[in-house]
Short mmCIF file of C-alpha atoms in Angstrom, two decimals:
data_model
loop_
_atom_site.label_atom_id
_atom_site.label_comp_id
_atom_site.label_asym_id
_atom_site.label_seq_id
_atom_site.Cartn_x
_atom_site.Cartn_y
_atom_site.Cartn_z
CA UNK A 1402 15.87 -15.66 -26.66
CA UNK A 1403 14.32 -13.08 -23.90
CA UNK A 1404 16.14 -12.59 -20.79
CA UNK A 1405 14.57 -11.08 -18.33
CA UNK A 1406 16.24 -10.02 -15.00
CA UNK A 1407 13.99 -9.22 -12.06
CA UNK A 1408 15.80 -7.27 -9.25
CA UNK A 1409 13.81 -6.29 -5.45
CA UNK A 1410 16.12 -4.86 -3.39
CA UNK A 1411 15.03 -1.39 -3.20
CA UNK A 1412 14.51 0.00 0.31
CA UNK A 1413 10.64 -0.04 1.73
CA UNK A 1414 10.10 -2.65 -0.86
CA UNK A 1415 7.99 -5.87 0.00
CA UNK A 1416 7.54 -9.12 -2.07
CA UNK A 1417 4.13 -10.13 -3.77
CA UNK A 1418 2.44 -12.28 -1.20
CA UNK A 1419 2.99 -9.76 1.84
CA UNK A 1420 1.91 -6.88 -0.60
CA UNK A 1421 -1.50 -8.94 -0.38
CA UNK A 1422 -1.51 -9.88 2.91
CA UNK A 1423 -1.42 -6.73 3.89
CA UNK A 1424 -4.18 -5.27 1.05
CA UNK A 1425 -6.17 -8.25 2.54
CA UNK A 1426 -5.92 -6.35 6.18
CA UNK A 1427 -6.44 -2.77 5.49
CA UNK A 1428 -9.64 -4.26 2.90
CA UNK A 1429 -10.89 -4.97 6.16
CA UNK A 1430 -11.01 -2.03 7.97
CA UNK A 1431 -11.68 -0.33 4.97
CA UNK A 1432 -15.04 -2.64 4.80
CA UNK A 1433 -15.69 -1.50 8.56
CA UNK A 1434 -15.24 2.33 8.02
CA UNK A 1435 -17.35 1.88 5.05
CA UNK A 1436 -20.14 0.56 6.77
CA UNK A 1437 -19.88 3.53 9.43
CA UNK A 1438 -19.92 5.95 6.19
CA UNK A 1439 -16.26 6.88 6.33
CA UNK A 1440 -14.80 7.73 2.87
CA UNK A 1441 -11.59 6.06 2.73
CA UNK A 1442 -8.96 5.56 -0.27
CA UNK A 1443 -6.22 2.51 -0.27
CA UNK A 1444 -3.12 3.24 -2.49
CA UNK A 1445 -1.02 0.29 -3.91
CA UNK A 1446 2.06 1.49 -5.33
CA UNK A 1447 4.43 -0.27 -7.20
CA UNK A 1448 7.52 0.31 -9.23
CA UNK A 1449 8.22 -1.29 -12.75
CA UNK A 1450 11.08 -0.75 -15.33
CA UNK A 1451 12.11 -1.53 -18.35
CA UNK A 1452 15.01 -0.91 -20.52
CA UNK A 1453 16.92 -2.33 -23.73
CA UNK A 1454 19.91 -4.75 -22.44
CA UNK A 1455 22.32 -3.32 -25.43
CA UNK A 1456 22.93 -0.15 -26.95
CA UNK A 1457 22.45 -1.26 -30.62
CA UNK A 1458 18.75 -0.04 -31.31
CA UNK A 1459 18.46 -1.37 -34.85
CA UNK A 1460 18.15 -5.02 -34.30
CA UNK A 1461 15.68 -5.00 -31.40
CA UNK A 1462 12.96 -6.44 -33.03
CA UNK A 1463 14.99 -9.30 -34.05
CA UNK A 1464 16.80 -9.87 -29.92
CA UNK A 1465 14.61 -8.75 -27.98
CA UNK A 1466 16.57 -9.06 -24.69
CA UNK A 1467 15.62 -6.59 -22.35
CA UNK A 1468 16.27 -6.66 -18.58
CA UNK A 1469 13.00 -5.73 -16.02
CA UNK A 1470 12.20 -5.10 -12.49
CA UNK A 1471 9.10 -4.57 -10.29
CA UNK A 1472 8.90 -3.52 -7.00
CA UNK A 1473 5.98 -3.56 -4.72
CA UNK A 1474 5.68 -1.27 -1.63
CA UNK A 1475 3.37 -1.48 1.34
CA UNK A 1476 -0.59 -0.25 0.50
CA UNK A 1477 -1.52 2.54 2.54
CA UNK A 1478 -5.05 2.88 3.62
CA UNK A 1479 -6.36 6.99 3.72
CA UNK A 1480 -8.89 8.20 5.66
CA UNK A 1481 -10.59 11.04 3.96
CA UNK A 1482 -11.98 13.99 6.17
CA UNK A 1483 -15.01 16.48 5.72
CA UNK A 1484 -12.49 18.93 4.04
CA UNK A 1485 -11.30 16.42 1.38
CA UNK A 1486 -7.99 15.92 2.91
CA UNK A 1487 -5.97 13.63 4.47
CA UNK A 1488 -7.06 12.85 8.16
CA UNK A 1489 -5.57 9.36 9.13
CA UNK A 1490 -2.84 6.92 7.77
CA UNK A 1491 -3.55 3.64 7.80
CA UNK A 1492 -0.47 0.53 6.84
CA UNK A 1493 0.99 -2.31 8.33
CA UNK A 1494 4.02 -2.85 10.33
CA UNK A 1495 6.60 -4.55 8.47
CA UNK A 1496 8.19 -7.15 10.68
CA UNK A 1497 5.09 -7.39 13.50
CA UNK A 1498 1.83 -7.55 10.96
CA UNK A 1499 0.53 -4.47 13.04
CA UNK A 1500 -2.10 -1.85 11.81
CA UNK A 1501 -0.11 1.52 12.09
CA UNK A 1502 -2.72 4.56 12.53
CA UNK A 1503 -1.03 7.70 11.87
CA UNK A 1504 -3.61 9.99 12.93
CA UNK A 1505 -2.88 14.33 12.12
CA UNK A 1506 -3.13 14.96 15.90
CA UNK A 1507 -0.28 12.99 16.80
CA UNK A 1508 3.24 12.48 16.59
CA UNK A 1509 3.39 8.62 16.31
CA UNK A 1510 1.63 5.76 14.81
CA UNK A 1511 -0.64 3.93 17.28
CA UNK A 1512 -0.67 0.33 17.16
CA UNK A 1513 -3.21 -2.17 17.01
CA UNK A 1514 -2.50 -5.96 16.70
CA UNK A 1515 -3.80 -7.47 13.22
CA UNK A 1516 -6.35 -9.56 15.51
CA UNK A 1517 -8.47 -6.47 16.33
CA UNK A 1518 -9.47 -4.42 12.66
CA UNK A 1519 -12.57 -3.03 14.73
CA UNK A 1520 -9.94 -1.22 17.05
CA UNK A 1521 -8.45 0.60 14.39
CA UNK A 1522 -12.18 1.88 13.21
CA UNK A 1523 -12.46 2.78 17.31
CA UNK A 1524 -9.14 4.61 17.06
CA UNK A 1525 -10.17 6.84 14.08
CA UNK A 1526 -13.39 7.54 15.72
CA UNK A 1527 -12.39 8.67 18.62
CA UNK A 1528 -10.00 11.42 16.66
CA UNK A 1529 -12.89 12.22 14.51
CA UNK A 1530 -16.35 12.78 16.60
CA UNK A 1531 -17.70 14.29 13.35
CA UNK A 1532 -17.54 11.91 11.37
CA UNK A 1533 -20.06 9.40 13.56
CA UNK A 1534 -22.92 11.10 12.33
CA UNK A 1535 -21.99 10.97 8.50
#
């Protein structure tokens, strides 16, 4: 019999369906900063383990209990600049369902409701005048 334990309770973590609600956003304004030749990255990390449930090694093939987890964190859109680097940050809030644009230049995340993708793509435009002309 396989018994498998699945465990979320690790900080930052974020179940399944808003891990693709949120992919679902930031594929939007990906799609828009595409289309205005931005290079842009999103980054879906998760965390999975795996382990044994006993210390006895030798009969594993024959129980193969073993416990499991998997964790899924918040995607994080990335805004890649002329240099190759890092420019602007690009998630979700976690309660509100807000974009959260971390540009370099500043301190703190701007905010743009979820209604209004094309204001994020104004946002990051207006921190990099450069990067209209690509």
């Amino acid at each position: 019999m396989t018994r498998r334990t699945v465990t979320a309770g690790t900080p930052g973590a974020i179940d399944e369906a808003t891990a693709e609600d949120q992919g679902k956003a930031l594929a939007m304004v990906q799609r828009l900063l595409r289309e205005r030749g931005i290079r842009t990255r999103c980054q879906h990390t998760i965390s999975l383990g795996l382990f044994a449930d006993r210390t006895d090694e030798v009969t594993w093939p024959d129980r193969p209990a073993f416990r499991s987890w998997l964790d899924r964190y918040p995607p994080e859109l990335t805004v890649i600049g002329p240099q190759g680097c890092c420019d602007v940050t690009v998630t979700m809030g976690p309660r509100s369902g807000c974009y959260l644009v971390s540009l370099r230049s500043t301190t703190d995340p701007q905010i743009v409701r979820s209604e209004h993708p094309e204001q994020v793509v104004d946002l990051i435009l207006a921190a990099q005048p450069d990067q209209e002309t690509r």
